Amino acid sequence: QLQLVESGGGLVQPGGSLRLSCVASGDTLDYHAILWLRQAPGKEREGVSCISRTNSTNYVDSVKGRFTISRDNVKNTVYLQMNSLKPEDTAVYYCAAAEVGCVSAFIDVWGQGTQVTVSS
């Protein structure tokens, strides 16, 4: 029943910031780990970050210190705050839900994706 909708993408200059939102409906995010993944055209999908049901967090090394994942239980929303953006961050960003922790193999639901473009 869970559905996810991403928003917040756009065009930003290198060094700029964006905040992506992943809004859940049909179920509470408390039952799921939420992952952020990204995919550039013609390239393999890459895991970016995850927040578990207990609010532990993980980040891929390339975004560590620049991106922050967080959860707002009242709004049933997970955010990805993206600072100090680099051109290599350009991709379609997806949020996804997994019922068995921060493991991509157990993703059950995907959002539609939101485009992030970092360019001068």
PDB file of C-alpha atoms in Angstrom:
ATOM      1  CA  GLN A   1       0.000   0.000   0.000  1.00  0.00           C
ATOM      2  CA  LEU A   2       2.951   2.319   0.548  1.00  0.00           C
ATOM      3  CA  GLN A   3       3.522   4.929  -2.150  1.00  0.00           C
ATOM      4  CA  LEU A   4       6.473   7.305  -2.389  1.00  0.00           C
ATOM      5  CA  VAL A   5       6.753  10.617  -4.242  1.00  0.00           C
ATOM      6  CA  GLU A   6      10.056  12.485  -4.598  1.00  0.00           C
ATOM      7  CA  SER A   7      10.355  16.207  -5.157  1.00  0.00           C
ATOM      8  CA  GLY A   8      12.893  18.998  -4.821  1.00  0.00           C
ATOM      9  CA  GLY A   9      15.182  18.339  -7.747  1.00  0.00           C
ATOM     10  CA  GLY A  10      16.296  20.980 -10.199  1.00  0.00           C
ATOM     11  CA  LEU A  11      19.239  22.809 -11.706  1.00  0.00           C
ATOM     12  CA  VAL A  12      21.864  24.136  -9.320  1.00  0.00           C
ATOM     13  CA  GLN A  13      25.383  25.511  -9.670  1.00  0.00           C
ATOM     14  CA  PRO A  14      28.376  23.651  -8.256  1.00  0.00           C
ATOM     15  CA  GLY A  15      28.639  24.362  -4.552  1.00  0.00           C
ATOM     16  CA  GLY A  16      24.915  24.934  -4.249  1.00  0.00           C
ATOM     17  CA  SER A  17      22.315  23.076  -2.221  1.00  0.00           C
ATOM     18  CA  LEU A  18      19.048  21.245  -2.737  1.00  0.00           C
ATOM     19  CA  ARG A  19      16.721  19.428  -0.386  1.00  0.00           C
ATOM     20  CA  LEU A  20      14.938  16.402  -1.774  1.00  0.00           C
ATOM     21  CA  SER A  21      11.727  15.179  -0.179  1.00  0.00           C
ATOM     22  CA  CYS A  22      10.229  11.703  -0.205  1.00  0.00           C
ATOM     23  CA  VAL A  23       6.592  11.825   0.886  1.00  0.00           C
ATOM     24  CA  ALA A  24       4.934   8.561   1.866  1.00  0.00           C
ATOM     25  CA  SER A  25       1.256   7.714   1.667  1.00  0.00           C
ATOM     26  CA  GLY A  26      -0.762   4.577   2.283  1.00  0.00           C
ATOM     27  CA  ASP A  27       1.461   3.514   5.166  1.00  0.00           C
ATOM     28  CA  THR A  28       3.773   4.974   7.760  1.00  0.00           C
ATOM     29  CA  LEU A  29       7.487   5.307   7.129  1.00  0.00           C
ATOM     30  CA  ASP A  30       8.066   3.946  10.623  1.00  0.00           C
ATOM     31  CA  TYR A  31       7.603   0.452   9.203  1.00  0.00           C
ATOM     32  CA  HIS A  32      10.361   0.865   6.620  1.00  0.00           C
ATOM     33  CA  ALA A  33      13.942   1.738   5.998  1.00  0.00           C
ATOM     34  CA  ILE A  34      14.141   4.437   3.325  1.00  0.00           C
ATOM     35  CA  LEU A  35      16.955   4.524   0.808  1.00  0.00           C
ATOM     36  CA  TRP A  36      18.013   7.238  -1.607  1.00  0.00           C
ATOM     37  CA  LEU A  37      19.548   6.013  -4.839  1.00  0.00           C
ATOM     38  CA  ARG A  38      20.627   7.819  -7.986  1.00  0.00           C
ATOM     39  CA  GLN A  39      21.175   6.964 -11.623  1.00  0.00           C
ATOM     40  CA  ALA A  40      22.847   8.965 -14.361  1.00  0.00           C
ATOM     41  CA  PRO A  41      21.862   8.249 -17.993  1.00  0.00           C
ATOM     42  CA  GLY A  42      23.503   5.073 -19.227  1.00  0.00           C
ATOM     43  CA  LYS A  43      25.096   4.358 -15.859  1.00  0.00           C
ATOM     44  CA  GLU A  44      24.430   1.869 -13.113  1.00  0.00           C
ATOM     45  CA  ARG A  45      22.135   2.841 -10.273  1.00  0.00           C
ATOM     46  CA  GLU A  46      24.036   3.771  -7.117  1.00  0.00           C
ATOM     47  CA  GLY A  47      22.955   3.760  -3.499  1.00  0.00           C
ATOM     48  CA  VAL A  48      23.423   7.179  -1.895  1.00  0.00           C
ATOM     49  CA  SER A  49      22.014   7.065   1.615  1.00  0.00           C
ATOM     50  CA  CYS A  50      19.660   5.197   3.889  1.00  0.00           C
ATOM     51  CA  ILE A  51      17.833   5.777   7.146  1.00  0.00           C
ATOM     52  CA  SER A  52      16.726   2.727   9.084  1.00  0.00           C
ATOM     53  CA  ARG A  53      13.630   2.121  11.183  1.00  0.00           C
ATOM     54  CA  THR A  54      15.743   3.009  14.217  1.00  0.00           C
ATOM     55  CA  ASN A  55      17.077   6.166  12.504  1.00  0.00           C
ATOM     56  CA  SER A  56      20.587   4.936  11.966  1.00  0.00           C
ATOM     57  CA  THR A  57      22.007   6.414   8.767  1.00  0.00           C
ATOM     58  CA  ASN A  58      24.485   5.434   6.077  1.00  0.00           C
ATOM     59  CA  TYR A  59      26.079   7.325   3.190  1.00  0.00           C
ATOM     60  CA  VAL A  60      28.149   6.412   0.211  1.00  0.00           C
ATOM     61  CA  ASP A  61      31.671   7.797   0.653  1.00  0.00           C
ATOM     62  CA  SER A  62      31.337  10.258  -2.220  1.00  0.00           C
ATOM     63  CA  VAL A  63      28.566  12.206  -0.449  1.00  0.00           C
ATOM     64  CA  LYS A  64      29.628  11.773   3.167  1.00  0.00           C
ATOM     65  CA  GLY A  65      29.875  15.127   4.903  1.00  0.00           C
ATOM     66  CA  ARG A  66      27.860  16.848   2.169  1.00  0.00           C
ATOM     67  CA  PHE A  67      24.491  15.045   2.247  1.00  0.00           C
ATOM     68  CA  THR A  68      22.242  14.459   5.246  1.00  0.00           C
ATOM     69  CA  ILE A  69      19.270  12.113   5.387  1.00  0.00           C
ATOM     70  CA  SER A  70      16.547  12.724   7.951  1.00  0.00           C
ATOM     71  CA  ARG A  71      13.013  11.692   8.813  1.00  0.00           C
ATOM     72  CA  ASP A  72       9.965  13.709   9.863  1.00  0.00           C
ATOM     73  CA  ASN A  73       7.474  11.246  11.296  1.00  0.00           C
ATOM     74  CA  VAL A  74       4.711  13.830  11.643  1.00  0.00           C
ATOM     75  CA  LYS A  75       4.878  14.663   7.935  1.00  0.00           C
ATOM     76  CA  ASN A  76       5.635  11.035   6.998  1.00  0.00           C
ATOM     77  CA  THR A  77       8.514  12.353   4.928  1.00  0.00           C
ATOM     78  CA  VAL A  78      12.194  11.556   4.475  1.00  0.00           C
ATOM     79  CA  TYR A  79      14.557  14.288   3.307  1.00  0.00           C
ATOM     80  CA  LEU A  80      17.929  14.326   1.634  1.00  0.00           C
ATOM     81  CA  GLN A  81      19.708  17.614   2.248  1.00  0.00           C
ATOM     82  CA  MET A  82      22.366  18.012  -0.441  1.00  0.00           C
ATOM     83  CA  ASN A  83      25.080  20.619   0.148  1.00  0.00           C
ATOM     84  CA  SER A  84      28.287  21.470  -1.702  1.00  0.00           C
ATOM     85  CA  LEU A  85      26.902  19.869  -4.830  1.00  0.00           C
ATOM     86  CA  LYS A  86      29.293  18.729  -7.534  1.00  0.00           C
ATOM     87  CA  PRO A  87      28.706  18.047 -11.239  1.00  0.00           C
ATOM     88  CA  GLU A  88      29.196  14.346 -10.559  1.00  0.00           C
ATOM     89  CA  ASP A  89      26.104  14.453  -8.338  1.00  0.00           C
ATOM     90  CA  THR A  90      23.982  14.955 -11.463  1.00  0.00           C
ATOM     91  CA  ALA A  91      21.487  12.099 -11.694  1.00  0.00           C
ATOM     92  CA  VAL A  92      17.888  11.103 -11.239  1.00  0.00           C
ATOM     93  CA  TYR A  93      17.387  10.572  -7.530  1.00  0.00           C
ATOM     94  CA  TYR A  94      14.946   7.958  -6.277  1.00  0.00           C
ATOM     95  CA  CYS A  95      13.681   7.140  -2.841  1.00  0.00           C
ATOM     96  CA  ALA A  96      12.761   3.568  -2.071  1.00  0.00           C
ATOM     97  CA  ALA A  97      11.378   1.633   0.878  1.00  0.00           C
ATOM     98  CA  ALA A  98      12.633  -1.647   2.275  1.00  0.00           C
ATOM     99  CA  GLU A  99      10.992  -3.627   5.052  1.00  0.00           C
ATOM    100  CA  VAL A 100      14.206  -5.421   6.009  1.00  0.00           C
ATOM    101  CA  GLY A 101      16.620  -2.661   6.901  1.00  0.00           C
ATOM    102  CA  CYS A 102      18.949  -0.655   4.685  1.00  0.00           C
ATOM    103  CA  VAL A 103      19.502  -3.398   2.137  1.00  0.00           C
ATOM    104  CA  SER A 104      18.749  -2.568  -1.485  1.00  0.00           C
ATOM    105  CA  ALA A 105      17.968  -6.192  -2.312  1.00  0.00           C
ATOM    106  CA  PHE A 106      14.839  -5.897  -0.162  1.00  0.00           C
ATOM    107  CA  ILE A 107      13.391  -2.740  -1.699  1.00  0.00           C
ATOM    108  CA  ASP A 108       9.641  -3.122  -2.137  1.00  0.00           C
ATOM    109  CA  VAL A 109       8.471   0.318  -3.295  1.00  0.00           C
ATOM    110  CA  TRP A 110      10.064   2.988  -5.488  1.00  0.00           C
ATOM    111  CA  GLY A 111       9.273   6.621  -6.012  1.00  0.00           C
ATOM    112  CA  GLN A 112       9.114   8.115  -9.511  1.00  0.00           C
ATOM    113  CA  GLY A 113      12.437   9.942  -9.296  1.00  0.00           C
ATOM    114  CA  THR A 114      13.470  13.587  -9.389  1.00  0.00           C
ATOM    115  CA  GLN A 115      16.176  15.074 -11.621  1.00  0.00           C
ATOM    116  CA  VAL A 116      19.154  16.816 -10.044  1.00  0.00           C
ATOM    117  CA  THR A 117      21.465  18.681 -12.407  1.00  0.00           C
ATOM    118  CA  VAL A 118      24.627  20.371 -11.124  1.00  0.00           C
ATOM    119  CA  SER A 119      26.174  22.580 -13.776  1.00  0.00           C
ATOM    120  CA  SER A 120      27.784  25.966 -14.310  1.00  0.00           C
TER     121      SER A 120
END
